[in-house]
Short mmCIF file of C-alpha atoms (C1' of nucleotides) in Angstrom, two decimals:
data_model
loop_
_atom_site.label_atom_id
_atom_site.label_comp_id
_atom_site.label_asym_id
_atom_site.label_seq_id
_atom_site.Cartn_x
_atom_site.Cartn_y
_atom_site.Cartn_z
CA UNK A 1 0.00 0.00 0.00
CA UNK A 2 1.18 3.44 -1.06
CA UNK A 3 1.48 6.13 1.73
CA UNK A 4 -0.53 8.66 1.67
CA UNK A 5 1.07 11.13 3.86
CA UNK A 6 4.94 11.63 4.71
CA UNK A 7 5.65 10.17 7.99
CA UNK A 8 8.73 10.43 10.49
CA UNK A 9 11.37 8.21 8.90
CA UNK A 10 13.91 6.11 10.75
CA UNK A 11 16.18 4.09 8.56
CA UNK A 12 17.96 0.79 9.74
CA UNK A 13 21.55 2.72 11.15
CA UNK A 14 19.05 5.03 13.19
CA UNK A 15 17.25 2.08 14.18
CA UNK A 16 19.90 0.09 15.65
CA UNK A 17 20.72 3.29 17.59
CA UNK A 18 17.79 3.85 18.96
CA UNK A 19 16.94 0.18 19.94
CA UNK A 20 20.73 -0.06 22.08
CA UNK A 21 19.23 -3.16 24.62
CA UNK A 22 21.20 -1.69 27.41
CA UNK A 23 18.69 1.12 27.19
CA UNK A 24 15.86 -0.67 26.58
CA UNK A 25 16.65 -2.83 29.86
CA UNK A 26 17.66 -0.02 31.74
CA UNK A 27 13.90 1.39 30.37
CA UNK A 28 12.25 -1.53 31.51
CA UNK A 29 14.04 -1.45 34.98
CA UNK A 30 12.37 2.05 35.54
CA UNK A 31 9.11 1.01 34.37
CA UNK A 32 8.75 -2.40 36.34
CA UNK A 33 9.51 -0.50 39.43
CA UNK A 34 7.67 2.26 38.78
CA UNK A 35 4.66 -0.03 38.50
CA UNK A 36 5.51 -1.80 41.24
CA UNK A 37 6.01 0.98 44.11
CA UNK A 38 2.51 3.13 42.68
CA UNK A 39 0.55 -0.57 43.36
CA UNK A 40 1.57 -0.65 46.91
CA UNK A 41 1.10 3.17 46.69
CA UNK A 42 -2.87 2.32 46.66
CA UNK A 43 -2.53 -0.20 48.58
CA UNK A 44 -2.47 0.76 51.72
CA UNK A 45 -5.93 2.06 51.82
CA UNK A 46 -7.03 1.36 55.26
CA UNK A 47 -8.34 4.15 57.24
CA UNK A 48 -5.08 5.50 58.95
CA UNK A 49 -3.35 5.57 55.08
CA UNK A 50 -0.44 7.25 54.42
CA UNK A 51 1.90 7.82 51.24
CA UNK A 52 4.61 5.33 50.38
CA UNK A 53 6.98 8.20 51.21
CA UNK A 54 6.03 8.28 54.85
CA UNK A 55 6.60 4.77 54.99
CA UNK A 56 10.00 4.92 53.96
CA UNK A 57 10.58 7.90 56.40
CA UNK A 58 9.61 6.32 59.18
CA UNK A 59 11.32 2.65 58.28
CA UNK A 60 14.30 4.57 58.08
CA UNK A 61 13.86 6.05 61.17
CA UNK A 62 12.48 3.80 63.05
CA UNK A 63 15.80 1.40 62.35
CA UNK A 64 18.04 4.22 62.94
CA UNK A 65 20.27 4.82 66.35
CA UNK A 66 17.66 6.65 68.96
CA UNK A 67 14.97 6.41 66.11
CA UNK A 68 16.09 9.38 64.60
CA UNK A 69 18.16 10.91 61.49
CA UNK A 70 19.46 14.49 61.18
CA UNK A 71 17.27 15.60 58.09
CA UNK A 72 19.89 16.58 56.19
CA UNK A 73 21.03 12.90 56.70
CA UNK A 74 17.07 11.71 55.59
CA UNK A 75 17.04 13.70 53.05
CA UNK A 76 20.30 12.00 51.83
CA UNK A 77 18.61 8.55 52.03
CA UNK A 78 15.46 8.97 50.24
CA UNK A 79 17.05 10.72 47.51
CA UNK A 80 14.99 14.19 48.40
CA UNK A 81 16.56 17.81 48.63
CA UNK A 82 16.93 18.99 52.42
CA UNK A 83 13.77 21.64 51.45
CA UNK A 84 11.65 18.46 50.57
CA UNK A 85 12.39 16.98 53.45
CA UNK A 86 11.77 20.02 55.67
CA UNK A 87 8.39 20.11 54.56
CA UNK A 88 7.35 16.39 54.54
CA UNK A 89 8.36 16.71 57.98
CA UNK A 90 6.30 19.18 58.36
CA UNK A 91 3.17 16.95 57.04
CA UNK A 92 4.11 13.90 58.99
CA UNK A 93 4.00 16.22 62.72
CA UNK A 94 1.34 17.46 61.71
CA UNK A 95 -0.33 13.76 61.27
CA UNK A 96 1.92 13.06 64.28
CA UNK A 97 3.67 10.46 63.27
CA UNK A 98 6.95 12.33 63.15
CA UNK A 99 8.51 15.54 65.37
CA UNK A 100 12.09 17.08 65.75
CA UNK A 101 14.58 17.02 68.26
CA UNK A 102 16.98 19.99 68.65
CA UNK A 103 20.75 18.64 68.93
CA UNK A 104 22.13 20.11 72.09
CA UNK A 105 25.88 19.89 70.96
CA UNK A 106 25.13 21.75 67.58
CA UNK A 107 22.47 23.96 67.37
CA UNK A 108 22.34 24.12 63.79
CA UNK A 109 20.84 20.82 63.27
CA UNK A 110 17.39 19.20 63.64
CA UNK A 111 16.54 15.55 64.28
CA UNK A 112 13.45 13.89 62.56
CA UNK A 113 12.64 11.27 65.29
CA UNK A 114 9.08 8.98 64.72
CA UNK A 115 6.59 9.33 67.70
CA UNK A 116 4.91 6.67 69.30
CA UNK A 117 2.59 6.98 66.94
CA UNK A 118 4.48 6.62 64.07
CA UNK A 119 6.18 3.47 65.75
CA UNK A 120 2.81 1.73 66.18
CA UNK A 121 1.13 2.41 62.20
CA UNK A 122 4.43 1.45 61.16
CA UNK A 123 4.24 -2.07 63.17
CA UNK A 124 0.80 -2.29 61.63
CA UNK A 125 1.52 -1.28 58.05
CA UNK A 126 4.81 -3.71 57.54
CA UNK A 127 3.41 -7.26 57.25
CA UNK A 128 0.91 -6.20 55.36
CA UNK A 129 3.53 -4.11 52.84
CA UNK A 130 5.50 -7.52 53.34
CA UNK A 131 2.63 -9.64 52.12
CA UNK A 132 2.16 -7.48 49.12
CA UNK A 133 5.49 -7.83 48.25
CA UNK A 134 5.56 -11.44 48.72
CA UNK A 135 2.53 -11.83 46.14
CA UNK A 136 3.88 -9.34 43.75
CA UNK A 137 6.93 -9.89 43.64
CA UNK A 138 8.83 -13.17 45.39
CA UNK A 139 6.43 -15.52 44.52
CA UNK A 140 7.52 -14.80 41.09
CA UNK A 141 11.35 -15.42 41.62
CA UNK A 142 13.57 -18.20 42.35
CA UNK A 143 15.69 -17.68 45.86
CA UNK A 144 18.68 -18.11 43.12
CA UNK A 145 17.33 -14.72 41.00
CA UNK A 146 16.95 -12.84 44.32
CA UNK A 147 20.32 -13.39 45.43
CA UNK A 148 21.59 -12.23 42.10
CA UNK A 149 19.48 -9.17 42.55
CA UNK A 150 20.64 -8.44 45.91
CA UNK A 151 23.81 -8.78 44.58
CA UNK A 152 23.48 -6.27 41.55
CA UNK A 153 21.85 -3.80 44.53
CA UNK A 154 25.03 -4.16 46.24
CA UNK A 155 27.33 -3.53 43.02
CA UNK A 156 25.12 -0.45 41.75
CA UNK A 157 24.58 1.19 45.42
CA UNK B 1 24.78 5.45 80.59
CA UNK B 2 21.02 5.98 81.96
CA UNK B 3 19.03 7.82 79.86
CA UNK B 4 18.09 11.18 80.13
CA UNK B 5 15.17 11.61 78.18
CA UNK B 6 12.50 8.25 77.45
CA UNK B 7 12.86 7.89 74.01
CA UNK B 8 10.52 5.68 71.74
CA UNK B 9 11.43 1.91 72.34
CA UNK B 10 11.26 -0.88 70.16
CA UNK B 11 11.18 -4.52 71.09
CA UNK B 12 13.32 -7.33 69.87
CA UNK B 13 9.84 -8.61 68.52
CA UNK B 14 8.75 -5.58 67.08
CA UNK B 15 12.58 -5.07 65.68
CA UNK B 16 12.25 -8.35 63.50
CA UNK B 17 9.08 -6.72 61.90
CA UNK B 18 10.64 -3.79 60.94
CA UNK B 19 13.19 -5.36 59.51
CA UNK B 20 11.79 -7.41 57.41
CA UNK B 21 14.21 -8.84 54.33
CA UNK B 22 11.82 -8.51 52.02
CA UNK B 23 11.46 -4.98 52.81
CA UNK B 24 14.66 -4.21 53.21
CA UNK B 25 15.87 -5.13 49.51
CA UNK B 26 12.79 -3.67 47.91
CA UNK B 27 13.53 -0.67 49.84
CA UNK B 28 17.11 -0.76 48.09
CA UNK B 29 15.74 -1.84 44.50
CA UNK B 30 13.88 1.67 44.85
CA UNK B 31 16.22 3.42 46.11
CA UNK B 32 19.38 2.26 43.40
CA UNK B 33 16.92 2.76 40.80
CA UNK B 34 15.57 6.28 42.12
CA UNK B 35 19.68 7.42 42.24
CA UNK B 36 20.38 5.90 38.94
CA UNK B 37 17.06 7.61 37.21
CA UNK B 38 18.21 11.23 38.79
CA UNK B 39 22.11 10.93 37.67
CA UNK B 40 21.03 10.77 34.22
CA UNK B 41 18.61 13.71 34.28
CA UNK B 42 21.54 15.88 35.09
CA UNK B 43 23.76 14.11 32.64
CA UNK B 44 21.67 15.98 29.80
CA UNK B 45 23.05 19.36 30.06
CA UNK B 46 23.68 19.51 26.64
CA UNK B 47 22.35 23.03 24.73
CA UNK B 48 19.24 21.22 23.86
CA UNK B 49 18.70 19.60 26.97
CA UNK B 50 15.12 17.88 27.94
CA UNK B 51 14.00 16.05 31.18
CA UNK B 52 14.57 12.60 31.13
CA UNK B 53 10.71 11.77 31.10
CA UNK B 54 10.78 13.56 27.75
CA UNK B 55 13.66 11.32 26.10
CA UNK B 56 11.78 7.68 27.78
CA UNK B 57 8.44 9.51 25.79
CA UNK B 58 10.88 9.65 22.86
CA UNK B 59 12.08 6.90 22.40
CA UNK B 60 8.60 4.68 22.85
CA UNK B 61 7.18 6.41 20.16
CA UNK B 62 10.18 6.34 18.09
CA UNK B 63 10.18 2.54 18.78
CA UNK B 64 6.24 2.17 17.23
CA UNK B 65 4.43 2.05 14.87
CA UNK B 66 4.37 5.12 12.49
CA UNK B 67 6.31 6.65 15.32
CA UNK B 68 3.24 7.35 17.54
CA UNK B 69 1.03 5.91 20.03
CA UNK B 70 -2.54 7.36 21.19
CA UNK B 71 -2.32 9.55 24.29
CA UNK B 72 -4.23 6.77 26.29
CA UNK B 73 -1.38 3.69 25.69
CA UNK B 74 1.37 6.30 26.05
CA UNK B 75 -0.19 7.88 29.32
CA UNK B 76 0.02 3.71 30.75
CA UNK B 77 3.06 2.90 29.02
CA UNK B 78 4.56 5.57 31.17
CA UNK B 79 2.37 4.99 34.45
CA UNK B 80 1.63 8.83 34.10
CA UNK B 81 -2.43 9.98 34.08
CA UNK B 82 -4.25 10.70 30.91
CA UNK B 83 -4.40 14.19 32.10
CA UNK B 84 -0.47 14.23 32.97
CA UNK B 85 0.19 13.05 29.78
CA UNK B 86 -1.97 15.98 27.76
CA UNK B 87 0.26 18.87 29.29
CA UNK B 88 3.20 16.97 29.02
CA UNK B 89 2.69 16.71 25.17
CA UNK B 90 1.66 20.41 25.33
CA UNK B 91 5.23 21.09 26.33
CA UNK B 92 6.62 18.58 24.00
CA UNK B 93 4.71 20.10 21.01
CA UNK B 94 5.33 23.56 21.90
CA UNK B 95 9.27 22.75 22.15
CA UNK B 96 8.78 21.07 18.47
CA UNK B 97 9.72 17.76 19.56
CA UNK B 98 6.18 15.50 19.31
CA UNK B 99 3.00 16.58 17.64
CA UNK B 100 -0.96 15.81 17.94
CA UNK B 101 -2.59 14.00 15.00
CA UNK B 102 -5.81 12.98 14.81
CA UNK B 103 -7.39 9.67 13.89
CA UNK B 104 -9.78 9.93 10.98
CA UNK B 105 -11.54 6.76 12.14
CA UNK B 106 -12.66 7.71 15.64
CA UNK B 107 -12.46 11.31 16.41
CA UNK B 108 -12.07 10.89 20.17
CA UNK B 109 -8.59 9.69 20.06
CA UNK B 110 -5.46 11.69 19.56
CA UNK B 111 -2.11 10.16 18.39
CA UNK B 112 0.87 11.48 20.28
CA UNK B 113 3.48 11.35 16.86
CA UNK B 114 7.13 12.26 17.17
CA UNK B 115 8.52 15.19 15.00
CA UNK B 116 11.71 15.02 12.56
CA UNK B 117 13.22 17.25 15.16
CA UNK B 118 12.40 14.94 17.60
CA UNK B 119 13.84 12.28 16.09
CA UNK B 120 17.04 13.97 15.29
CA UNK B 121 17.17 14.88 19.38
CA UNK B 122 16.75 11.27 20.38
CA UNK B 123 19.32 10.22 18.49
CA UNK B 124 21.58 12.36 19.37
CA UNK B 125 20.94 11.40 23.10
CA UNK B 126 20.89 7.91 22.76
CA UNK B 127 24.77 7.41 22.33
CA UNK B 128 25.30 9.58 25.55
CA UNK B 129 22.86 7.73 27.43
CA UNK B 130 24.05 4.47 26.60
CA UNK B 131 27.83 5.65 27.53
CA UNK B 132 26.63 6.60 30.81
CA UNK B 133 24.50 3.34 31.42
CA UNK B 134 27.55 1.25 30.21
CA UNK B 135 29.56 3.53 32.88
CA UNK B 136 27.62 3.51 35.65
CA UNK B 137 25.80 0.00 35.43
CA UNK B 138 26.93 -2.52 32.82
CA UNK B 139 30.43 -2.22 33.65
CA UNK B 140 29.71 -3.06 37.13
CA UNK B 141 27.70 -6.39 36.42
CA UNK B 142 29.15 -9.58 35.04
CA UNK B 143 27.20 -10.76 31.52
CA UNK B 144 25.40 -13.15 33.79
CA UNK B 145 24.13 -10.89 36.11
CA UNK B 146 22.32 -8.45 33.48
CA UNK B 147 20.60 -12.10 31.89
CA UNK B 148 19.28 -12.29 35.53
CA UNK B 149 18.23 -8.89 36.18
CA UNK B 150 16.49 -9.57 31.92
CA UNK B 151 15.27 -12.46 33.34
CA UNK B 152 13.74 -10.94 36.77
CA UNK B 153 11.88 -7.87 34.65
CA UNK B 154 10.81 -10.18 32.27
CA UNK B 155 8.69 -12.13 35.29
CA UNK B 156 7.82 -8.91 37.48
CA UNK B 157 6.46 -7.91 34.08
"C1'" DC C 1 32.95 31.95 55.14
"C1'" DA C 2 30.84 26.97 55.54
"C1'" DA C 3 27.19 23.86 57.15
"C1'" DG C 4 22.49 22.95 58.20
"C1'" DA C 5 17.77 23.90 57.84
"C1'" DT C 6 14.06 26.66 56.20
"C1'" DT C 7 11.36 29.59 52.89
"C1'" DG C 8 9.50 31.57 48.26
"C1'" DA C 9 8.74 30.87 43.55
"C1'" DG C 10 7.96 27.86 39.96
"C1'" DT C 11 7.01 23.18 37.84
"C1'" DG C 12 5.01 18.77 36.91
"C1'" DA C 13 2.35 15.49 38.68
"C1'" DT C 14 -2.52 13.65 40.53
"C1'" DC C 15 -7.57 13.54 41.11
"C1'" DA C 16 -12.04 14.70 39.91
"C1'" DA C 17 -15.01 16.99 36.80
"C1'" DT C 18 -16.08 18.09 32.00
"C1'" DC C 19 -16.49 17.86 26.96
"C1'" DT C 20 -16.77 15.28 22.80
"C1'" DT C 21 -17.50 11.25 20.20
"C1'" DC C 22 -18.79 6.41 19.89
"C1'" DG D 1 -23.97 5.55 29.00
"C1'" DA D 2 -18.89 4.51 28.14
"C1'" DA D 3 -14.38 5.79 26.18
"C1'" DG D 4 -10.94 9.13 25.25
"C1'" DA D 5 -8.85 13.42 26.01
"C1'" DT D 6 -8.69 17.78 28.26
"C1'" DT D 7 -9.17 21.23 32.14
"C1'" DG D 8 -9.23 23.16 37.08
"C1'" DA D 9 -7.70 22.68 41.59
"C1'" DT D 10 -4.35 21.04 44.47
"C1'" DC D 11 -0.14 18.88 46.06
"C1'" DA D 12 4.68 17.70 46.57
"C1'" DC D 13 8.72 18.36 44.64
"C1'" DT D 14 13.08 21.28 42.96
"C1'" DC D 15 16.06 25.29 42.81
"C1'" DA D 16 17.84 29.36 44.56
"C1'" DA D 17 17.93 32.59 48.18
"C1'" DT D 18 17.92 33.31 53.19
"C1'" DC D 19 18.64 32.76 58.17
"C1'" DT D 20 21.18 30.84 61.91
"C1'" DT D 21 24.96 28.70 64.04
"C1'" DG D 22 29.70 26.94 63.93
#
DNA sequence: CAAGATTGAGTGATCAATCTTC
DNA sequence: GAAGATTGATCACTCAATCTTG
């Protein structure tokens, strides 16, 4: 069939270009956990719900020395810039689930420390976010492929 | 040393909750993949620079047929909103890099279609990105460890 | 002057509501 | 009425500038 209108080319050298595999695995990489995190993002719609970001906040606190990180040291971690942090600390007093702690030694710092209350939604929120991710996502693996992936985790950190 | 201040406590049975394996290295597949994602975007500071979400937009409809895909399977192909998706083309179409073009058999769709500048763009980028991928991740995993990781997307699909 | 945290302005996403076409 | 795309309102982030303390 003849075209009828002229349409964006791409000839064979282009095409090999544009089709590099360590791209398109590195693509898919993005997009499988993209997928993956916004699912357990709706998840976790029981009545005391919070965003997948909290969650990580207050895992990482709540593992931390004295259950608390200098937010400079959060923001770090979750890959955020110290004003993001500042103000989804902000959100997470306000819920309670998070408050800071002045550092007596050097004034210039805060601490983001999880409450009690944080503590406890965490506690309730894990196995279930472990369940999900059993389902989703280790049920489909062998033990052998997620010791390779922990092992790529480790190279790439 | 007694403590000063009660801080919040966690038990030793609370503790193995928290931190859960599973957790733990999903936590870390995020996070690698969340550092990776963000070192590119900045690696793109070429004159004609463009956010990385523009180049992964790009290159899918690039990839397809007649270099363009209707708003709808781009907008999941992306795991962005419909509506996300119509203002980001906006911006791509303004900067002359995609285009709108309608389908003559059912008027409510609206194919998202690549422009010849666009095209020339993404393959300019595509060498640099795949430098920087070979750089920062295939040259830190053995052959056998990418046919894994092919292997795990392929099943977390 | 440097380090740490916060704030103001701007951007790009979501969600829900709307408009058009089937 | 349902499907597809857009729009309005809002939200959470970034970047750059600022304030405070070392």
């Amino acid at each position: 069939m003849w075209e009828t209108f002229v349409m964006t080319k791409i000839s064979p050298s282009q095409h090999s270009i544009i089709n590099d595999a360590r791209i398109t695995t590195f693509g898919r990489l993005i997009e499988v956990v993209a997928r993956l995190d916004s699912t357990f993002g709706s998840k976790l719609d029981e009545p005391e719900a919070f965003p997948k970001t909290w969650f990580e906040i207050m895992l990482r606190l709540a593992r931390s020395e004295n259950q608390q990180l200098k937010m400079s040291e959060l923001a770090e971690q979750v890959a955020l810039t110290t004003g993001g942090i500042t103000r989804l600390i902000d959100r997470m007093t306000t819920a309670g689930l998070a408050e800071r702690l002045a550092d007596p030694s050097d004034r210039r710092v805060q601490y983001a420390h999880i409450t009690q209350l944080g503590v406890d939604q965490l506690l309730k929120v894990c196995p279930i976010h472990a369940a999900d991710l059993q389902r989703e996502v280790y049920d489909r693996l062998s033990a052998s492929e997620v010791k390779v992936l922990d092992a790529i985790l480790d190279k790439l950190r």
